[in-house]
Every structure is written in C-alpha cells, then in structure tokens.
Tab-separated table of C-alpha atoms in Angstrom:
chain	number	residue	atom	x	y	z
A	20	GLU	CA	-3.689	-53.212	75.607
A	21	THR	CA	-6.740	-53.975	73.454
A	22	GLY	CA	-7.572	-51.536	70.705
A	23	VAL	CA	-10.978	-50.377	69.534
A	24	THR	CA	-13.114	-53.210	68.231
A	25	GLN	CA	-16.371	-53.076	66.284
A	26	SER	CA	-19.000	-55.632	65.439
A	27	PRO	CA	-20.225	-56.840	63.115
A	28	THR	CA	-17.708	-56.373	60.324
A	29	HIS	CA	-20.316	-56.364	57.603
A	30	LEU	CA	-24.076	-56.087	57.636
A	31	ILE	CA	-26.784	-56.134	54.991
A	32	LYS	CA	-30.216	-54.709	55.725
A	33	THR	CA	-33.236	-53.654	53.728
A	34	ARG	CA	-34.822	-50.240	53.615
A	35	GLY	CA	-37.026	-49.507	56.621
A	36	GLN	CA	-35.280	-51.946	58.936
A	37	GLN	CA	-33.403	-51.064	62.105
A	38	VAL	CA	-29.745	-51.806	62.852
A	39	THR	CA	-27.474	-51.806	65.900
A	40	LEU	CA	-23.715	-51.477	65.621
A	41	ARG	CA	-21.385	-52.100	68.541
A	42	CYS	CA	-18.086	-50.658	69.654
A	43	SER	CA	-15.708	-51.594	72.450
A	44	SER	CA	-13.457	-48.753	73.430
A	45	GLN	CA	-9.765	-49.018	74.096
A	46	SER	CA	-8.795	-49.798	77.650
A	47	GLY	CA	-8.717	-46.663	79.806
A	48	HIS	CA	-10.811	-44.573	77.418
A	49	ASN	CA	-14.080	-42.997	78.571
A	50	THR	CA	-15.311	-41.305	75.400
A	51	VAL	CA	-16.686	-42.803	72.207
A	52	SER	CA	-17.355	-40.971	68.954
A	53	TRP	CA	-19.165	-42.334	65.914
A	54	TYR	CA	-18.519	-41.360	62.313
A	55	GLN	CA	-20.217	-42.244	59.021
A	56	GLN	CA	-17.998	-42.657	55.966
A	57	ALA	CA	-19.875	-42.924	52.692
A	58	LEU	CA	-18.074	-44.376	49.698
A	59	GLY	CA	-15.494	-41.948	48.357
A	60	GLN	CA	-16.035	-39.484	51.188
A	61	GLY	CA	-14.320	-38.550	54.400
A	62	PRO	CA	-15.798	-39.553	57.751
A	63	GLN	CA	-18.636	-37.393	59.073
A	64	PHE	CA	-19.140	-36.931	62.794
A	65	ILE	CA	-22.431	-38.422	64.012
A	66	PHE	CA	-22.228	-37.998	67.785
A	67	GLN	CA	-20.091	-38.553	70.856
A	68	TYR	CA	-20.794	-40.201	74.183
A	69	TYR	CA	-19.086	-39.371	77.452
A	70	ARG	CA	-20.148	-40.686	80.857
A	71	GLU	CA	-23.103	-42.406	79.210
A	72	GLU	CA	-24.557	-39.186	77.837
A	73	GLU	CA	-24.502	-37.625	74.399
A	74	ASN	CA	-21.771	-35.010	74.296
A	75	GLY	CA	-22.137	-33.376	70.911
A	76	ARG	CA	-23.926	-34.286	67.724
A	77	GLY	CA	-23.324	-33.708	64.058
A	78	ASN	CA	-25.889	-33.051	61.347
A	79	PHE	CA	-27.719	-36.378	61.549
A	80	PRO	CA	-31.460	-36.974	62.055
A	81	PRO	CA	-32.913	-38.347	65.313
A	82	ARG	CA	-33.278	-41.829	63.825
A	83	PHE	CA	-29.549	-42.084	64.509
A	84	SER	CA	-29.228	-42.718	68.233
A	85	GLY	CA	-26.694	-44.190	70.574
A	86	LEU	CA	-25.870	-45.550	73.959
A	87	GLN	CA	-22.809	-45.764	76.119
A	88	PHE	CA	-22.562	-48.377	78.825
A	89	PRO	CA	-20.809	-48.238	82.237
A	90	ASN	CA	-17.836	-50.106	80.748
A	91	TYR	CA	-17.622	-47.310	78.120
A	92	SER	CA	-18.602	-49.546	75.230
A	93	SER	CA	-21.158	-48.058	72.893
A	94	GLU	CA	-23.928	-48.800	70.430
A	95	LEU	CA	-25.104	-46.923	67.381
A	96	ASN	CA	-28.729	-47.501	66.423
A	97	VAL	CA	-30.262	-46.473	63.139
A	98	ASN	CA	-34.029	-46.723	62.637
A	99	ALA	CA	-35.990	-46.682	59.401
A	100	LEU	CA	-32.942	-47.385	57.274
A	101	GLU	CA	-32.599	-45.539	53.995
A	102	LEU	CA	-30.467	-46.434	50.992
A	103	ASP	CA	-28.179	-43.465	51.735
A	104	ASP	CA	-27.331	-44.976	55.109
A	105	SER	CA	-25.097	-47.447	53.284
A	106	ALA	CA	-21.619	-46.582	54.526
A	107	LEU	CA	-18.688	-47.565	56.706
A	108	TYR	CA	-19.439	-46.697	60.316
A	109	LEU	CA	-16.377	-45.886	62.362
A	110	CYS	CA	-16.102	-45.783	66.109
A	111	ALA	CA	-13.307	-43.904	67.866
A	112	SER	CA	-12.429	-43.891	71.535
A	113	SER	CA	-10.459	-41.403	73.558
A	114	LEU	CA	-9.859	-40.090	77.034
A	115	GLN	CA	-11.927	-36.945	77.501
A	116	GLY	CA	-9.778	-33.861	77.662
A	117	ALA	CA	-7.881	-31.551	75.403
A	118	ALA	CA	-5.157	-32.960	73.219
A	119	ASN	CA	-6.007	-36.592	73.861
A	120	GLU	CA	-5.802	-38.584	70.661
A	121	GLN	CA	-8.768	-40.635	69.522
A	122	PHE	CA	-8.194	-44.138	68.228
A	123	PHE	CA	-10.363	-45.594	65.490
A	124	GLY	CA	-11.758	-49.062	65.088
A	125	PRO	CA	-11.804	-50.889	61.727
A	126	GLY	CA	-15.440	-50.019	61.097
A	127	THR	CA	-18.686	-51.780	60.231
A	128	ARG	CA	-19.699	-51.846	56.584
A	129	LEU	CA	-23.477	-51.400	56.347
A	130	THR	CA	-25.269	-52.047	53.070
A	131	VAL	CA	-28.923	-51.074	52.767
A	132	LEU	CA	-30.824	-52.673	49.877
B	4	ALA	CA	-18.824	-22.637	57.610
B	5	GLN	CA	-16.201	-25.017	58.875
B	6	SER	CA	-14.745	-27.208	56.165
B	7	VAL	CA	-11.689	-29.017	54.887
B	8	THR	CA	-10.720	-29.172	51.222
B	9	GLN	CA	-8.384	-31.735	49.751
B	10	PRO	CA	-8.130	-30.673	46.114
B	11	ASP	CA	-6.388	-33.803	44.876
B	12	ILE	CA	-8.676	-36.834	44.687
B	13	HIS	CA	-6.001	-39.180	43.381
B	14	ILE	CA	-2.215	-38.859	43.218
B	15	THR	CA	0.229	-41.279	41.648
B	16	VAL	CA	3.949	-41.203	42.412
B	17	SER	CA	6.907	-43.460	41.802
B	18	GLU	CA	8.538	-45.184	44.716
B	19	GLY	CA	11.333	-43.009	46.053
B	20	ALA	CA	9.809	-39.779	44.766
B	21	SER	CA	8.788	-36.954	47.045
B	22	LEU	CA	5.172	-36.389	47.989
B	23	GLU	CA	3.018	-33.422	48.935
B	24	LEU	CA	-0.684	-33.758	49.700
B	25	ARG	CA	-2.629	-30.526	49.917
B	26	CYS	CA	-5.118	-29.511	52.572
B	27	ASN	CA	-6.954	-26.218	53.017
B	28	TYR	CA	-9.341	-25.497	55.840
B	29	SER	CA	-11.960	-22.989	56.872
B	30	TYR	CA	-12.425	-22.705	60.622
B	31	GLY	CA	-13.552	-19.853	62.829
B	32	ALA	CA	-11.350	-20.460	65.838
B	33	THR	CA	-7.746	-21.543	66.164
B	34	PRO	CA	-7.875	-25.056	64.772
B	35	TYR	CA	-6.389	-28.324	65.749
B	36	LEU	CA	-5.195	-29.958	62.512
B	37	PHE	CA	-4.650	-33.605	61.742
B	38	TRP	CA	-3.600	-36.004	59.035
B	39	TYR	CA	-4.915	-39.561	59.114
B	40	VAL	CA	-4.164	-42.523	56.865
B	41	GLN	CA	-6.616	-45.298	55.991
B	42	SER	CA	-5.556	-48.556	54.383
B	43	PRO	CA	-8.161	-50.846	52.791
B	44	GLY	CA	-10.245	-52.603	55.428
B	45	GLN	CA	-8.614	-50.628	58.208
B	46	GLY	CA	-9.644	-47.809	60.469
B	47	LEU	CA	-7.975	-44.439	60.508
B	48	GLN	CA	-4.471	-44.066	61.888
B	49	LEU	CA	-3.161	-40.711	63.076
B	50	LEU	CA	-0.020	-39.608	61.211
B	51	LEU	CA	0.504	-36.263	62.898
B	52	LYS	CA	-1.262	-33.333	64.506
B	53	TYR	CA	-0.782	-29.612	65.025
B	54	PHE	CA	-2.079	-27.792	68.081
B	55	SER	CA	0.238	-24.825	68.495
B	56	GLY	CA	3.877	-23.843	68.467
B	57	ASP	CA	6.290	-24.886	65.748
B	58	THR	CA	4.442	-24.810	62.446
B	59	LEU	CA	6.420	-27.734	61.043
B	60	VAL	CA	5.304	-30.945	62.703
B	61	GLN	CA	6.834	-34.372	62.432
B	62	GLY	CA	4.765	-37.518	62.397
B	63	ILE	CA	5.085	-41.237	62.090
B	64	LYS	CA	6.346	-43.120	59.037
B	65	GLY	CA	8.580	-40.209	57.981
B	66	PHE	CA	5.721	-37.775	57.298
B	67	GLU	CA	5.737	-34.087	58.142
B	68	ALA	CA	3.262	-31.247	57.684
B	69	GLU	CA	3.513	-27.485	57.709
B	70	PHE	CA	0.822	-25.202	59.103
B	71	LYS	CA	0.524	-21.927	57.179
B	72	ARG	CA	-2.052	-19.700	58.843
B	73	SER	CA	-1.927	-17.050	56.103
B	74	GLN	CA	-2.849	-19.660	53.493
B	75	SER	CA	-5.161	-21.716	55.733
B	76	SER	CA	-3.195	-24.751	54.677
B	77	PHE	CA	-1.737	-27.811	56.313
B	78	ASN	CA	0.041	-29.765	53.580
B	79	LEU	CA	1.485	-33.213	54.203
B	80	ARG	CA	4.924	-34.099	52.853
B	81	LYS	CA	7.276	-37.026	52.647
B	82	PRO	CA	10.709	-36.829	51.004
B	83	SER	CA	10.780	-40.401	49.692
B	84	VAL	CA	7.653	-42.509	49.254
B	85	HIS	CA	7.596	-46.248	49.880
B	86	TRP	CA	5.216	-48.710	48.217
B	87	SER	CA	3.634	-49.337	51.623
B	88	ASP	CA	2.502	-45.685	51.728
B	89	ALA	CA	-0.219	-46.422	49.177
B	90	ALA	CA	-3.468	-45.637	51.001
B	91	GLU	CA	-6.152	-42.983	51.467
B	92	TYR	CA	-5.075	-39.845	53.327
B	93	PHE	CA	-7.450	-37.568	55.193
B	94	CYS	CA	-6.900	-34.095	56.545
B	95	ALA	CA	-9.098	-33.076	59.484
B	96	VAL	CA	-9.771	-30.023	61.643
B	97	GLY	CA	-11.365	-29.540	65.026
B	98	SER	CA	-11.431	-27.491	68.189
B	99	ASN	CA	-10.161	-30.530	70.053
B	100	THR	CA	-8.873	-33.967	69.175
B	101	ASP	CA	-12.362	-35.352	68.543
B	102	LYS	CA	-15.596	-34.317	66.764
B	103	LEU	CA	-13.441	-33.748	63.736
B	104	ILE	CA	-14.321	-32.377	60.320
B	105	PHE	CA	-12.649	-34.420	57.614
B	106	GLY	CA	-11.804	-33.693	54.013
B	107	THR	CA	-12.856	-36.040	51.241
B	108	GLY	CA	-9.478	-37.690	51.115
B	109	THR	CA	-6.646	-38.177	48.640
B	110	ARG	CA	-5.923	-41.633	47.316
B	111	LEU	CA	-2.196	-42.240	46.919
B	112	GLN	CA	-0.975	-44.809	44.433
B	113	VAL	CA	2.709	-45.745	44.371
B	114	PHE	CA	4.370	-47.295	41.339
B	115	PRO	CA	7.566	-49.338	41.677
C-alpha cells in the first residue's frame, strides 16, 4: 500500500510568481485536504476536495485554488505569490465519511523570495 | 471562535521521565480530538483520537490522553519517555476526522 506522496520536496519562487504543488493520495482514498504550516505554527486548513469538487475551505484567499483528478490525486495552485506564502504545504488523504483517519504526506517546503 | 491552545511551546524532559503535554480547546459542538506527532522532515502521524465514550484513550507508542469536558482539555501523557519521542506534538479539534483546527504545537526535547 503506497502512502501519500507530494512533489516537489522543496521549491523556491519569487514574489508574484505562480506555483503548483502535487499530491498523490493513498490507495483507496477519495478525499484530499491541503494544509499550510508556517514556521513555528500548526497546520492551517486550506481546502478539501472530494469527487473532484471543493468540499470545504478555510480562511484563504481565492488565489489559493485546487484540483482533484479522477484518480483522486490533487494539485494546489497559488497565484501572485507573497512572502507570507512561504511555508510547508501538507496534503492529507482519507476516505470520505465519519471517523475515517486522514493520512499526511511529508509536505512541500515553499520559499518565496 | 473555534481554537486550540497548547500553552507549552517547548518542553524538555530526561529519558525515562513522565510526560504531560497540555491542550485546551474551544469548540461549539461536540468535538473530535486528536494528537499528532511530527518529526523533522516528516508529515504528521496520528497518535490517538477521541470521538466519544471512554474519556481515557490509548494511542500508539505508549501514549494516552484524557478528555475532560469540564476543563475543555485533552492532555497527552506518557509514563516513560524515550529519546525517540523527541519531536513536535500537535493537538487538533474538528467535527470530523478532517478539516482540523490545530494548535501551535509543543516541541519535546529529550535528554539522555
């Protein structure tokens, strides 16, 4: 059974650029959630995708957007990067339904200069 | 507002000593409560969770946590800490197992 994988591991961008982060969910999972973890902070929920549609969103601006594909993998896109977007971006997959544990990937470290 | 507070930013213990990490939450509905651990360069790993029932829950790696509704707390404990327990620990709350609200974390350092 393959766990949650994320790519790339690290990424450096400059302010104003756009970035795409990728996540492959664990086998059998149909739901992907994205979290932002700034340095020294806990993860913050960005949004969740289920059946290729957004299924809940945290307090993040529209320049944070996502996709989920038929194979349940997912992308997080961030436009017009700002310095404060520098963070570890975590993807978690789960099987939709109450009490189903979500499993986290190792994250993508994004640095915005 | 829904929130999680972990009052201890950094805790240092000796190997073999007991451990208690504090967590307080504010949540309108009956919460699901979680403790996760994060080692450097790793994602989050679930240690234990509370949904309902027995307020003392057992998790992996010898950890346990007690839900106290009257105190809005869900403290994590371990009777004897191992050097490999050094990591960042996060308490989280939610209405389900996802879309979680996390605390700011407690960094645990273990001395031999």
